[in-house]
PDB file of C-alpha atoms and ligand atoms in Angstrom:
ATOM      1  CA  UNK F   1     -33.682  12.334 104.305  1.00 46.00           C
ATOM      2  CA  UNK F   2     -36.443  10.503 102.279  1.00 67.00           C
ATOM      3  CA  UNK F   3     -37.387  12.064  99.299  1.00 96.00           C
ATOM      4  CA  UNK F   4     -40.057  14.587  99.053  1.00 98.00           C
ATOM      5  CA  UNK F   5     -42.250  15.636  95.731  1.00 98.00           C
ATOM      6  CA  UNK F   6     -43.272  19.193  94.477  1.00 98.00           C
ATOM      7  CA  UNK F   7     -46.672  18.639  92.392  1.00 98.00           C
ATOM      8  CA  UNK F   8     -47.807  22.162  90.676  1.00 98.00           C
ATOM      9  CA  UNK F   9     -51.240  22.030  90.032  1.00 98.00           C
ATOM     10  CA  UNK F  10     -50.801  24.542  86.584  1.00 98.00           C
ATOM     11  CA  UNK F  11     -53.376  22.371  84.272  1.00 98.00           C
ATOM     12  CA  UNK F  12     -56.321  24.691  84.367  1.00 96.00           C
ATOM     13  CA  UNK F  13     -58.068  26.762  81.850  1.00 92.00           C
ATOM     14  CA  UNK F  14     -58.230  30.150  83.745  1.00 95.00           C
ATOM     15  CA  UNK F  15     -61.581  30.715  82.674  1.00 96.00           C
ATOM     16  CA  UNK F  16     -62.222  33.133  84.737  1.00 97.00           C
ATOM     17  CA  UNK F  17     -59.107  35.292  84.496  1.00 97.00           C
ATOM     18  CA  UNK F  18     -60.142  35.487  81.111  1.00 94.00           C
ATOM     19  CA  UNK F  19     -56.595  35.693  79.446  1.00 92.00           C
ATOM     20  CA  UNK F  20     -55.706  34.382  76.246  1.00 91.00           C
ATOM     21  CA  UNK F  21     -52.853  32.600  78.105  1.00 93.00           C
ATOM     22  CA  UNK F  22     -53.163  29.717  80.203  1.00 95.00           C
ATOM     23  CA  UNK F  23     -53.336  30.935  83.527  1.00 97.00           C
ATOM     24  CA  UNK F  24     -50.296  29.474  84.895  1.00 98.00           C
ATOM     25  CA  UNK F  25     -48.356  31.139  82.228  1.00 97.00           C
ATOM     26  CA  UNK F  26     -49.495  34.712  82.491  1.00 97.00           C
ATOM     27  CA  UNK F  27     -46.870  36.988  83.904  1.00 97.00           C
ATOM     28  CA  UNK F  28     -46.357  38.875  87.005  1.00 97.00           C
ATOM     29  CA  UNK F  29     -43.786  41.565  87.245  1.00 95.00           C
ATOM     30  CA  UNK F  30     -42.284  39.789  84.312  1.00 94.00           C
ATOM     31  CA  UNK F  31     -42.411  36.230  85.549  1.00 96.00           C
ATOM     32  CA  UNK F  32     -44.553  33.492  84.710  1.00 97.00           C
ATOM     33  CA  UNK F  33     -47.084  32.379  87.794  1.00 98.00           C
ATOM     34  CA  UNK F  34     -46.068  29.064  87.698  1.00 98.00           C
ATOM     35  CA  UNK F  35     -42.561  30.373  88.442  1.00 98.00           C
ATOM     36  CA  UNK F  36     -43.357  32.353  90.970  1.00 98.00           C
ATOM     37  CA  UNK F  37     -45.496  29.278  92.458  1.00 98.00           C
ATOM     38  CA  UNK F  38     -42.558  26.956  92.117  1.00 98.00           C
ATOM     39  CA  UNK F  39     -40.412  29.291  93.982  1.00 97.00           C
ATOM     40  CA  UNK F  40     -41.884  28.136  97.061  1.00 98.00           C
ATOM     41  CA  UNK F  41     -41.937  24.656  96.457  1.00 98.00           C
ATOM     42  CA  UNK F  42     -38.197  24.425  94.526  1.00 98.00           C
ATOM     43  CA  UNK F  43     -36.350  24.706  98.186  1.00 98.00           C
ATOM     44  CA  UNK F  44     -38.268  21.676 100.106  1.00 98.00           C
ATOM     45  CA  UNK F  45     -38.023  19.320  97.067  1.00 98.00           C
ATOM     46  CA  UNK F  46     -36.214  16.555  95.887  1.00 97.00           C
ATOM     47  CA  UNK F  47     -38.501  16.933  92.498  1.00 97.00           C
ATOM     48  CA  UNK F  48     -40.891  19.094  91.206  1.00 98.00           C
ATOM     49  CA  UNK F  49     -44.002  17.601  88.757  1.00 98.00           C
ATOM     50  CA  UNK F  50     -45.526  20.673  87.394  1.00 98.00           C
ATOM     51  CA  UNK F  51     -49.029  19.326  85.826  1.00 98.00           C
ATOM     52  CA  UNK F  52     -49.833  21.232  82.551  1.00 98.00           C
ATOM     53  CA  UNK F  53     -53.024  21.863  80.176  1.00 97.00           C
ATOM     54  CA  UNK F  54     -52.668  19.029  77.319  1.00 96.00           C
ATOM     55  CA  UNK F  55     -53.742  21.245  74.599  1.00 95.00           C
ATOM     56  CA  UNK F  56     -50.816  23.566  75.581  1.00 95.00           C
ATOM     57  CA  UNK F  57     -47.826  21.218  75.977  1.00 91.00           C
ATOM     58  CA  UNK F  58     -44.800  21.021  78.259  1.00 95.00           C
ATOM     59  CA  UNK F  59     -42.400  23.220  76.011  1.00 96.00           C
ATOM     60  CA  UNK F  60     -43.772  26.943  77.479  1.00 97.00           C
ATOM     61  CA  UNK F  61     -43.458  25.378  81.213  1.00 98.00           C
ATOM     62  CA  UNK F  62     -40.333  23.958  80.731  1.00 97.00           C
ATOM     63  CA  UNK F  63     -38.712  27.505  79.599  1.00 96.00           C
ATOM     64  CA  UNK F  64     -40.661  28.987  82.382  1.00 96.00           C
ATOM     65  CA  UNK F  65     -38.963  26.677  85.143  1.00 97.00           C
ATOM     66  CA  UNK F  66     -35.679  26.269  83.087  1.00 93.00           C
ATOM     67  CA  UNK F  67     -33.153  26.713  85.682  1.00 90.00           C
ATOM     68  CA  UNK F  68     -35.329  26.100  88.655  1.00 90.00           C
ATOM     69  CA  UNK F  69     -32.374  23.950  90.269  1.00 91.00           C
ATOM     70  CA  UNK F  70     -34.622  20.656  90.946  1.00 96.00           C
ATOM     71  CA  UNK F  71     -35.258  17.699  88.357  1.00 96.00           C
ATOM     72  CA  UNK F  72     -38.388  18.819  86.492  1.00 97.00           C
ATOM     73  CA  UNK F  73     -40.862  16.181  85.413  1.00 97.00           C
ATOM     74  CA  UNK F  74     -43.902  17.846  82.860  1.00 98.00           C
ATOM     75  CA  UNK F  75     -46.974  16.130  82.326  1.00 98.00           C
ATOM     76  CA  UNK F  76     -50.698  16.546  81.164  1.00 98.00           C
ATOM     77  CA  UNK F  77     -53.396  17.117  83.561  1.00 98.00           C
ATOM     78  CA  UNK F  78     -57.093  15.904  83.631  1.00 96.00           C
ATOM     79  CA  UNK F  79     -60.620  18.246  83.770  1.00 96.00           C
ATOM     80  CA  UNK F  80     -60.537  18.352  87.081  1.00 97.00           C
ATOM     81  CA  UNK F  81     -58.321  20.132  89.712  1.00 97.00           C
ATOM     82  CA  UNK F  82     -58.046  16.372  91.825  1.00 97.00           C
ATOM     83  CA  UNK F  83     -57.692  14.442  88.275  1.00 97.00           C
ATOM     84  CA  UNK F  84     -54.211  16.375  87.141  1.00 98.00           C
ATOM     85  CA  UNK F  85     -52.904  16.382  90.927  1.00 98.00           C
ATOM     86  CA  UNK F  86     -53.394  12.418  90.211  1.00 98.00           C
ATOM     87  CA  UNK F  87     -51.500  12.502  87.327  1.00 98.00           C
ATOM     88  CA  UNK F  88     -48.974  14.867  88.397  1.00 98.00           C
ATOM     89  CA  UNK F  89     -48.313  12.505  91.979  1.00 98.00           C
ATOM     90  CA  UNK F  90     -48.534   9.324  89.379  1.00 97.00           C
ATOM     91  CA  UNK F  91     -45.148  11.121  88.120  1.00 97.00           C
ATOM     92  CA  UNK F  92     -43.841  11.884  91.312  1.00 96.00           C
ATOM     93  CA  UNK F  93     -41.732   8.444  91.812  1.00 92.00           C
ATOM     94  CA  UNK F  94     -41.015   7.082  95.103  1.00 93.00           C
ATOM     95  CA  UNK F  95     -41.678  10.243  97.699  1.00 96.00           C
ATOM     96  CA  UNK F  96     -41.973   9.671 101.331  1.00 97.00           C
ATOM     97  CA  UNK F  97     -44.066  13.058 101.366  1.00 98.00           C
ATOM     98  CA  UNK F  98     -45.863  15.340  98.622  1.00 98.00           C
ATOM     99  CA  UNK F  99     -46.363  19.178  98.534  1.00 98.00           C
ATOM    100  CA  UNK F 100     -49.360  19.858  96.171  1.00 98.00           C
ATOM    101  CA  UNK F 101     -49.526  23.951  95.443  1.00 98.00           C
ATOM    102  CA  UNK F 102     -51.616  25.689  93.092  1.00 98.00           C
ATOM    103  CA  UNK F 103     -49.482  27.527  89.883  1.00 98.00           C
ATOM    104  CA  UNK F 104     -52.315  30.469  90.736  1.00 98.00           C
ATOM    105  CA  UNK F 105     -50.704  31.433  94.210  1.00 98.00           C
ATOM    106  CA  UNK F 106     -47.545  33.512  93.511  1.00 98.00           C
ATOM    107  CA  UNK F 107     -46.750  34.474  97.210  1.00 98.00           C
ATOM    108  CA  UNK F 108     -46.732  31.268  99.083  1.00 98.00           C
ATOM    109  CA  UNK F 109     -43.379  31.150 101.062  1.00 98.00           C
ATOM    110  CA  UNK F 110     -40.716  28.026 101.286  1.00 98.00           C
ATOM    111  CA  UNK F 111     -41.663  28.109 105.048  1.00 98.00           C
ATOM    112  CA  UNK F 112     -45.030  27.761 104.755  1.00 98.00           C
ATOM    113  CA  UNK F 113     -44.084  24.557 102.490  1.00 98.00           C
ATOM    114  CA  UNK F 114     -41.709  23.538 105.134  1.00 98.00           C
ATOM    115  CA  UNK F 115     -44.432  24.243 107.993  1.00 98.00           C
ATOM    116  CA  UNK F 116     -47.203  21.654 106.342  1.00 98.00           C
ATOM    117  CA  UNK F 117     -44.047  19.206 105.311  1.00 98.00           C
ATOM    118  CA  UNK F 118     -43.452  19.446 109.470  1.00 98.00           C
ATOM    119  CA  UNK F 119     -46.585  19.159 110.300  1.00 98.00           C
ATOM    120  CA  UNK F 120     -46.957  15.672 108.822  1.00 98.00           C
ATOM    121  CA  UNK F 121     -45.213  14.408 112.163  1.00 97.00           C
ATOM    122  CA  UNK F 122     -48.888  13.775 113.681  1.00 96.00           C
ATOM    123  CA  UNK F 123     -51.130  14.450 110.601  1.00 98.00           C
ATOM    124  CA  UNK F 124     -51.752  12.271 107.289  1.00 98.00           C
ATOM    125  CA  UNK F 125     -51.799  15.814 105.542  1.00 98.00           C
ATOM    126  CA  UNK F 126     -51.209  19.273 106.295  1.00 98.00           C
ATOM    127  CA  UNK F 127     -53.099  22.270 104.970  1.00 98.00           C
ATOM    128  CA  UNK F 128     -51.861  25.830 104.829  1.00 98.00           C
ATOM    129  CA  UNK F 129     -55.556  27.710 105.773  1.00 98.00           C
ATOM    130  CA  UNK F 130     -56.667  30.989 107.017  1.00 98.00           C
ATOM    131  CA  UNK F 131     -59.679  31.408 109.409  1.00 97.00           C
ATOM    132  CA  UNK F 132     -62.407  33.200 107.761  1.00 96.00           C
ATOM    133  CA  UNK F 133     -62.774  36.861 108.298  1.00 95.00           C
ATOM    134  CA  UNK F 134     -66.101  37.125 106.627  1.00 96.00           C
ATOM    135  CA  UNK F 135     -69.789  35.417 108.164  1.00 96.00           C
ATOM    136  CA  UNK F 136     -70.884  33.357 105.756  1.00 96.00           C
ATOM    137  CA  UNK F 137     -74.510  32.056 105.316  1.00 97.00           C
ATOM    138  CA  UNK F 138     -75.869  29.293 103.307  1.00 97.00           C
ATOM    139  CA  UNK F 139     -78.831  29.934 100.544  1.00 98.00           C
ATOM    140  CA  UNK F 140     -80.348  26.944  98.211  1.00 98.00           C
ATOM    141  CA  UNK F 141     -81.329  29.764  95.758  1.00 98.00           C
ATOM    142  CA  UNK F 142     -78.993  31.951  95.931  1.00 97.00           C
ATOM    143  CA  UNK F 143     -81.924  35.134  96.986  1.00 98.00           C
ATOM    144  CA  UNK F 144     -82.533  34.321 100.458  1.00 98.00           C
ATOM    145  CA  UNK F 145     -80.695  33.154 103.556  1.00 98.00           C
ATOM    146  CA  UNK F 146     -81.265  30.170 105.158  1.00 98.00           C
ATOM    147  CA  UNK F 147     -78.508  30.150 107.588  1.00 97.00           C
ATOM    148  CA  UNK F 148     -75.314  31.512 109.178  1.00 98.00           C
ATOM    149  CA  UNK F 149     -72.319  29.049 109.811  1.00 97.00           C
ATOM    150  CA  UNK F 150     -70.634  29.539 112.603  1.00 96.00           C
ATOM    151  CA  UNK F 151     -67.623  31.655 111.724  1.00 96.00           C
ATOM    152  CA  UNK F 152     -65.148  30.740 114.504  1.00 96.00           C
ATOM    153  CA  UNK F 153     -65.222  27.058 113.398  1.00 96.00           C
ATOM    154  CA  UNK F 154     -64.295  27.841 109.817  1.00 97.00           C
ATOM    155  CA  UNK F 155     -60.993  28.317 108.137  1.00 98.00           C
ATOM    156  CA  UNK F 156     -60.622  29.378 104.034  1.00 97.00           C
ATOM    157  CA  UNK F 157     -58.002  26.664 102.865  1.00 98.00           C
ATOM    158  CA  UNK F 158     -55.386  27.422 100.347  1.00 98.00           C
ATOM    159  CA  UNK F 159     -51.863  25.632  99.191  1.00 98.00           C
ATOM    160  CA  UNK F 160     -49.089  24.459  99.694  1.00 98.00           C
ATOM    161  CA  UNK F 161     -51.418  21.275 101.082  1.00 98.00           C
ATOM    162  CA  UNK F 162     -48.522  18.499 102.520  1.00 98.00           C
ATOM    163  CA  UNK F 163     -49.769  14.607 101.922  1.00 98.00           C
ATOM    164  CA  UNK F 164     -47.696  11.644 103.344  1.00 98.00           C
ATOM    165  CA  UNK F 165     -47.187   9.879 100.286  1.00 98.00           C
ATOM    166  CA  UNK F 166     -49.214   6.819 101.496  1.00 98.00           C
ATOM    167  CA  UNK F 167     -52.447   8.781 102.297  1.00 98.00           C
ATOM    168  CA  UNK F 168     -51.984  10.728  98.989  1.00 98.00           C
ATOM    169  CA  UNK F 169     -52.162   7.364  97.317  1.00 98.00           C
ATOM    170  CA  UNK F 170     -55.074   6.118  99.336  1.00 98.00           C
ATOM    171  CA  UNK F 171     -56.998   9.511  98.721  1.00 98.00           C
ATOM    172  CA  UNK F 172     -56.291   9.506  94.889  1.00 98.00           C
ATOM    173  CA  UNK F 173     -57.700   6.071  94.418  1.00 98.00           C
ATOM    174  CA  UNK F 174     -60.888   6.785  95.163  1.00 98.00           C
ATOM    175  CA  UNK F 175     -63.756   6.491  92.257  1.00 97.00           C
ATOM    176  CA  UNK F 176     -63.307   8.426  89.613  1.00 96.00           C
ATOM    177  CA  UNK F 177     -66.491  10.410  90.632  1.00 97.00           C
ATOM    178  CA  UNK F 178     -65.434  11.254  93.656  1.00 97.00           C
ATOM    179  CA  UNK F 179     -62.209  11.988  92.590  1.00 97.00           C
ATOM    180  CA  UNK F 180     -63.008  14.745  90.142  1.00 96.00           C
ATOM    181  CA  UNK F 181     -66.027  16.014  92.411  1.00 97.00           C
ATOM    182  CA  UNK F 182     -63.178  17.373  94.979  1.00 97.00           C
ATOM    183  CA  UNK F 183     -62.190  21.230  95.253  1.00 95.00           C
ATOM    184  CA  UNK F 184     -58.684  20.003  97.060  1.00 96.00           C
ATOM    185  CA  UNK F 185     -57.128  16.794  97.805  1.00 97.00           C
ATOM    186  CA  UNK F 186     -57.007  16.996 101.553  1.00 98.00           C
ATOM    187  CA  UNK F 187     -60.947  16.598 101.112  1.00 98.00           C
ATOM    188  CA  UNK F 188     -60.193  13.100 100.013  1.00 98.00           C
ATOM    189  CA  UNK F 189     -57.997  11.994 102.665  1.00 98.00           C
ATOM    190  CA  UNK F 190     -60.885  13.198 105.043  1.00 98.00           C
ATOM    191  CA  UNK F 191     -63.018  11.093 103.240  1.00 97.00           C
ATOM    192  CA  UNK F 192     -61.047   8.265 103.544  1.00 98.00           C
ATOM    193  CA  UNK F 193     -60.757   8.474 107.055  1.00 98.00           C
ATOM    194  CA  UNK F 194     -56.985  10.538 107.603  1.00 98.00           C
ATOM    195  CA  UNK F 195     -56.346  13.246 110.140  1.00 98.00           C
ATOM    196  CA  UNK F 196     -55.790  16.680 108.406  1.00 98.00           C
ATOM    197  CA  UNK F 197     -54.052  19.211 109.910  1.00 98.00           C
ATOM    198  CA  UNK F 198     -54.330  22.983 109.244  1.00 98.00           C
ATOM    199  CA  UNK F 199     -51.437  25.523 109.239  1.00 98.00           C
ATOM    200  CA  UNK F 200     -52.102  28.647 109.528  1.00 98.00           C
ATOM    201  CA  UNK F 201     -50.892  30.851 107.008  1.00 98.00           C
ATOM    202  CA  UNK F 202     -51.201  34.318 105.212  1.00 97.00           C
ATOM    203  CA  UNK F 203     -54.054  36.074 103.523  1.00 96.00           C
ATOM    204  CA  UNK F 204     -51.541  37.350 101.105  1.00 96.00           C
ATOM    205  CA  UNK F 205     -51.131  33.742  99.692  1.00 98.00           C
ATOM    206  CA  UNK F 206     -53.996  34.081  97.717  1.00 98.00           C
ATOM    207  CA  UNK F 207     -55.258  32.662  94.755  1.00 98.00           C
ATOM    208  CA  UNK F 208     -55.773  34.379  91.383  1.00 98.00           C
ATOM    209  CA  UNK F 209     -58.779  34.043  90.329  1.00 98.00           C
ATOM    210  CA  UNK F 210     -60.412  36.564  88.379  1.00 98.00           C
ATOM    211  CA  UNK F 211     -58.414  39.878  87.027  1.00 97.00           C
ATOM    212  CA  UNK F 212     -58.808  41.813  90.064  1.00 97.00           C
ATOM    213  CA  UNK F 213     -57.072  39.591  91.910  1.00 98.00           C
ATOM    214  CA  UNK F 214     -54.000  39.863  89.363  1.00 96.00           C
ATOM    215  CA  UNK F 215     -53.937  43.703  89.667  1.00 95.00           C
ATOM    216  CA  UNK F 216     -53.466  43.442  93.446  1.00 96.00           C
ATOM    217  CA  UNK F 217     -50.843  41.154  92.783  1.00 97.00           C
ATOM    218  CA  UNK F 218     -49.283  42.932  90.983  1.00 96.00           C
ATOM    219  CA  UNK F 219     -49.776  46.139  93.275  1.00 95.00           C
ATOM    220  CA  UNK F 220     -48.219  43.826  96.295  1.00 94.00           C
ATOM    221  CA  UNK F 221     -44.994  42.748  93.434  1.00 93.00           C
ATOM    222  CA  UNK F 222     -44.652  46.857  92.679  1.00 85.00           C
ATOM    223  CA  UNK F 223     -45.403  46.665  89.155  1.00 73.00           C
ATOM    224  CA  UNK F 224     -48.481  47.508  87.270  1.00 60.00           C
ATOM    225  CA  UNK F 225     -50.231  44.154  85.931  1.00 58.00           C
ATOM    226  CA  UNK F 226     -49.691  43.873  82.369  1.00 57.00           C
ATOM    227  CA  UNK F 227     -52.210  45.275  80.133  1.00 53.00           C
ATOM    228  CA  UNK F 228     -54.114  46.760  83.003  1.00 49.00           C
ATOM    229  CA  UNK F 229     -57.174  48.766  82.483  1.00 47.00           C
ATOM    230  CA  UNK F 230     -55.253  52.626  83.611  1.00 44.00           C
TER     231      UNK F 230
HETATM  232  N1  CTP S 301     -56.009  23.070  87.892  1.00 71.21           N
HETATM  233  C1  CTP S 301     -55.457  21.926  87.307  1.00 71.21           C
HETATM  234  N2  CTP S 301     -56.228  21.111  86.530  1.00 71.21           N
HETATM  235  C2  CTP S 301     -57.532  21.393  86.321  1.00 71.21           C
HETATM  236  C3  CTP S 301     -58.119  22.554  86.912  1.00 71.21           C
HETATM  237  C4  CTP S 301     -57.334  23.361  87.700  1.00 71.21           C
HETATM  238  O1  CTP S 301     -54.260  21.667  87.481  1.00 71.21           O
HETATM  239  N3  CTP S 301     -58.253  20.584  85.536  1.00 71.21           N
HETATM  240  C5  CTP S 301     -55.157  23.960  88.672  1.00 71.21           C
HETATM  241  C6  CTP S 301     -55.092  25.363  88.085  1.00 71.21           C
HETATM  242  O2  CTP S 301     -54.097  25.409  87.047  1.00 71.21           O
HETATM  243  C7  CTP S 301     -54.771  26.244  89.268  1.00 71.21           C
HETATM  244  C8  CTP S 301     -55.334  25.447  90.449  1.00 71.21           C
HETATM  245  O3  CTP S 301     -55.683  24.154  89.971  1.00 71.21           O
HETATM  246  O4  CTP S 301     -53.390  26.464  89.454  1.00 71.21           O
HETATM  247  C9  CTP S 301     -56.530  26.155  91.071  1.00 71.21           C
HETATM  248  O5  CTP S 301     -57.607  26.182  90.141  1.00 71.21           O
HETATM  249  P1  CTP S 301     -58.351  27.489  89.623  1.00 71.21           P
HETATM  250  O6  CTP S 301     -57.916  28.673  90.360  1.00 71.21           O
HETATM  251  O7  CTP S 301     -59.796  27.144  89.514  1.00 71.21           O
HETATM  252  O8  CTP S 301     -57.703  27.658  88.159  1.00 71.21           O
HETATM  253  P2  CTP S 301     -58.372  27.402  86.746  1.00 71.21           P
HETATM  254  O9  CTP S 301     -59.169  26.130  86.798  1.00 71.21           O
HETATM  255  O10 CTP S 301     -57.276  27.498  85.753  1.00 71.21           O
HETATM  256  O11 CTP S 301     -59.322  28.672  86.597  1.00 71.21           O
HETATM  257  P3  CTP S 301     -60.878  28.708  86.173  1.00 71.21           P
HETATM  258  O12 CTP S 301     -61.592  27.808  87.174  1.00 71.21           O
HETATM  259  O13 CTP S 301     -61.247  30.134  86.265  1.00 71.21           O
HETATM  260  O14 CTP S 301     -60.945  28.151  84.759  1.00 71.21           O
HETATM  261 MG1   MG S 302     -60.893  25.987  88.093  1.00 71.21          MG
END
């Protein structure tokens, strides 16, 4: 079987989680994120690139993963989300197929991994995605409504996102500009022409974001979230 690449988007500040911690590193029910996010890639991969902050270092990551089972390659991510996922697929070596998944989404599953890897068959890349619950309505000033989007058309995307390793290349060469200007990487292969495919997964692989988000986590692992307001 030709060789397939993890790439763990864990290079971000967590600004808005607010922890002293980098994000990827804060723990739930006693685990680092990034390990629970690596969980779901470690089973599908013939190598996992975890993409850290620079300031921080690979040391922390690499006793957070120690023992993960697949060779681990560490290295330093850029400002933006699209500029470390270059870096980390830079470090990825000769894959036929990359998994990108952000370190912030502890309950992504192996077989939704596996389910965007398959989907690659008739795809360029493979997107794990929810449709949206919520209407959602677009404002210039953020005070009054100009429109509501058509909620049956629209799907909230999350990760794993699967990339045939050409496309991935293709996508990531882009300008600089537009590069860093993308929220996920499958927007770039869109740009660039590929078909993307989405994969319908669970709400419950959601992202942490803010420190709500952490305490439901941590409600949905059993544990209380550490330090938590009670
Ligand atoms: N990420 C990254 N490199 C960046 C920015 C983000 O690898 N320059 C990663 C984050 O580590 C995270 C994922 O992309 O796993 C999703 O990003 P987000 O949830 O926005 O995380 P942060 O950027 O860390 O959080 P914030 O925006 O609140 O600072
Ligand atoms: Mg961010």
């Amino acid at each position: 079987m030709a060789a397939i690449a993890g790439v763990i988007a864990a290079a971000g500040r967590g600004e808005r989680l607010g922890s002293e911690l980098p994000k990827a590193l804060v723990e739930l029910a006693g685990r680092p994120l990034v390990s629970w996010a690596a969980a779901a890639l470690v089973p599908v991969c013939d190598v996992l690139v975890v993409v850290v902050p620079p300031e921080v270092g690979a040391e922390p990551f690499r006793a957070a993963l120690a023992g993960s089972g697949v060779p681990l390659r560490l290295v330093a991510g850029g400002e933006e989300r699209a500029l470390s996922v270059r870096a980390g697929f830079a470090a990825a070596g000769d894959a036929e197929a990359v998994v990108v998944h952000d370190a912030a989404r502890p309950f992504a599953t192996p077989l939704l991994a596996r389910a965007c890897l398959d989907a690659l068959a008739d795809a360029d890349a493979a997107i794990a995605a929810t449709p949206l619950v919520d209407t959602v309505k677009e404002s210039s000033d953020g005070r009054y409504v100009e429109r509501t989007l058509d909620r049956s058309r629209l799907w909230a995307v999350q990760t794993p996102q699967a990339f045939r390793a050409d496309a991935l290349r293709a996508a990531l060469a882009l300008p600089d500009a537009v590069v860093r200007a993308a929220t996920d990487e499958a927007a770039l292969v869109e740009r660039c022409g590929g078909r993307v495919r989405l994969v319908p997964a669970s709400p419950r692989n959601f992202k942490i974001t803010v420190r709500d988000d952490l305490e439901l986590a941590a409600a949905l692992a059993g544990v209380a979230a550490s330090g938590s307001r009670e």
